[in-house]
Structure formats: C-alpha cells, structure tokens
GROMACS .gro file of C-alpha atoms in nm:
model
  111
    1MET     CA    1   0.000   0.000   0.000
    2HIS     CA    2   0.122   0.350  -0.080
    3ILE     CA    3  -0.020   0.683   0.039
    4THR     CA    4   0.046   1.010  -0.142
    5PHE     CA    5   0.014   1.313   0.086
    6THR     CA    6  -0.087   1.649  -0.059
    7ASP     CA    7   0.100   1.961   0.052
    8ASP     CA    8  -0.199   2.068   0.265
    9ALA     CA    9  -0.207   1.729   0.440
   10VAL     CA   10   0.170   1.740   0.503
   11GLN     CA   11   0.145   2.087   0.656
   12GLN     CA   12  -0.144   1.990   0.886
   13ILE     CA   13   0.004   1.657   0.997
   14THR     CA   14   0.339   1.821   1.069
   15HIS     CA   15   0.156   2.071   1.289
   16GLN     CA   16  -0.039   1.797   1.474
   17LEU     CA   17   0.241   1.540   1.493
   18PRO     CA   18   0.586   1.686   1.560
   19ALA     CA   19   0.872   1.463   1.441
   20GLY     CA   20   0.941   1.170   1.672
   21SER     CA   21   0.627   1.214   1.883
   22GLY     CA   22   0.422   0.922   1.750
   23GLU     CA   23   0.326   0.716   1.447
   24LEU     CA   24   0.041   0.746   1.198
   25LYS     CA   25  -0.194   0.451   1.164
   26LEU     CA   26  -0.470   0.399   0.909
   27VAL     CA   27  -0.755   0.192   1.049
   28PHE     CA   28  -1.093   0.067   0.934
   29ASP     CA   29  -1.271   0.157   1.257
   30SER     CA   30  -1.574  -0.063   1.312
   31GLU     CA   31  -1.628   0.019   1.681
   32GLY     CA   32  -1.995   0.087   1.737
   33CYS     CA   33  -2.084   0.001   1.377
   34GLY     CA   34  -2.251  -0.334   1.445
   35CYS     CA   35  -2.006  -0.569   1.276
   36SER     CA   36  -1.652  -0.574   1.141
   37ALA     CA   37  -1.769  -0.538   0.779
   38ASN     CA   38  -1.921  -0.198   0.861
   39GLY     CA   39  -1.682   0.077   0.952
   40VAL     CA   40  -1.517   0.398   0.855
   41PRO     CA   41  -1.155   0.465   0.758
   42SER     CA   42  -0.983   0.665   1.031
   43LEU     CA   43  -0.641   0.814   1.087
   44TRP     CA   44  -0.484   0.773   1.430
   45ILE     CA   45  -0.171   0.888   1.608
   46VAL     CA   46  -0.033   0.596   1.810
   47ASP     CA   47   0.272   0.554   2.031
   48LYS     CA   48   0.401   0.266   1.819
   49PRO     CA   49   0.267   0.008   1.576
   50GLU     CA   50   0.119  -0.319   1.697
   51GLU     CA   51   0.332  -0.632   1.657
   52ASN     CA   52   0.167  -0.748   1.332
   53ASP     CA   53   0.103  -0.408   1.171
   54LEU     CA   54   0.235  -0.349   0.821
   55ARG     CA   55   0.398  -0.032   0.697
   56ALA     CA   56   0.246   0.157   0.406
   57GLY     CA   57   0.482   0.360   0.195
   58GLY     CA   58   0.444   0.732   0.166
   59SER     CA   59   0.638   1.053   0.157
   60PRO     CA   60   0.716   1.237   0.377
   61PHE     CA   61   0.521   1.009   0.613
   62GLU     CA   62   0.482   0.636   0.635
   63LEU     CA   63   0.189   0.495   0.818
   64TRP     CA   64   0.089   0.163   0.968
   65TYR     CA   65  -0.214  -0.054   0.913
   66GLU     CA   66  -0.340  -0.395   1.022
   67LYS     CA   67  -0.293  -0.669   0.763
   68LYS     CA   68  -0.648  -0.796   0.810
   69GLN     CA   69  -0.778  -0.449   0.718
   70GLU     CA   70  -0.592  -0.411   0.389
   71VAL     CA   71  -0.893  -0.559   0.202
   72TYR     CA   72  -1.079  -0.233   0.273
   73PHE     CA   73  -0.820  -0.018   0.091
   74GLU     CA   74  -0.661   0.012  -0.252
   75ASP     CA   75  -0.288  -0.015  -0.322
   76ASN     CA   76  -0.253   0.357  -0.406
   77MET     CA   77  -0.443   0.629  -0.224
   78THR     CA   78  -0.413   1.000  -0.154
   79LEU     CA   79  -0.456   1.184   0.174
   80ASP     CA   80  -0.560   1.547   0.140
   81TYR     CA   81  -0.662   1.814   0.391
   82ARG     CA   82  -0.947   2.060   0.348
   83SER     CA   83  -0.918   2.364   0.570
   84ALA     CA   84  -1.279   2.471   0.503
   85ASN     CA   85  -1.412   2.185   0.715
   86ARG     CA   86  -1.084   2.106   0.897
   87SER     CA   87  -1.079   1.744   0.790
   88TYR     CA   88  -0.870   1.499   0.594
   89VAL     CA   89  -0.991   1.326   0.279
   90LEU     CA   90  -0.876   0.973   0.197
   91LYS     CA   91  -0.933   0.894  -0.170
   92SER     CA   92  -0.815   0.692  -0.466
   93ASN     CA   93  -0.873   0.717  -0.838
   94GLY     CA   94  -1.186   0.507  -0.793
   95GLN     CA   95  -1.352   0.642  -0.479
   96ILE     CA   96  -1.355   0.865  -0.174
   97TYR     CA   97  -1.309   0.656   0.141
   98ASN     CA   98  -1.376   0.930   0.395
   99SER     CA   99  -1.417   1.301   0.326
  100LEU     CA  100  -1.447   1.405   0.692
  101MET     CA  101  -1.156   1.217   0.849
  102GLN     CA  102  -1.004   1.350   1.169
  103LEU     CA  103  -0.655   1.278   1.299
  104ILE     CA  104  -0.734   1.113   1.634
  105ASP     CA  105  -0.471   1.097   1.906
  106LYS     CA  106  -0.472   0.744   2.051
  107ARG     CA  107  -0.139   0.772   2.235
  108GLU     CA  108  -0.122   0.682   2.598
  109LYS     CA  109  -0.095   0.997   2.805
  110ALA     CA  110   0.187   1.029   3.054
  111ASN     CA  111   0.062   1.060   3.411
   0.00000   0.00000   0.00000
C-alpha cells in the first residue's frame, strides 16, 4: 500500500504530529458500527505500531495498518486536507473513502 500526501495534508500533519512524537496509523474503525464489515476509515496517532502491523509507503510520512484491514483499501491512495471543514480526505482514483476524516490521538498519556 502507498499513500500520497498532498501539501496541505503534510502541513497539517506536521503541525499535529511533531517529528518523533508518534506514528500514523490507518484503520478501518468498526467500533460501534454493528459488525466488522461496517466501519469507517480513520487516521490515528499511536505511540508505536502493533506487533503485526504493516507499513504503508508514503512521503514524507509512512503509516501503519493492520494486515487484516488491507482488504478495505486500494494499493494507491491520496490523503488530502481541506481547511474549510478542517478534515482529511482519503481517496483513490476510484472512490472517496472518507471526506471528513479526523486525525485522532490514541497515544497513551503520561501521568
């Protein structure tokens, strides 16, 4: 899997995720959706990838995803940012996966 980041997405992610402060993870979030086949693509900041996560290529960012979730995504996608509604857009040549995606911080907070 490869993700192309637009300039707007790079600028916003850099602002929200300073270098070395976490990892990006693309998930097909099915929590509260009834079953695992129903869900919504989401972008998370995590402390580190899970043991079996795979790395998607991208520049200037790489992100992680769960192997079992790769069936929900295409090999080549683009992540954009729209300042008008302050959300990310995950899309490919064939479809828009999520046009109102937020970058959700899932890191454990230091006490």
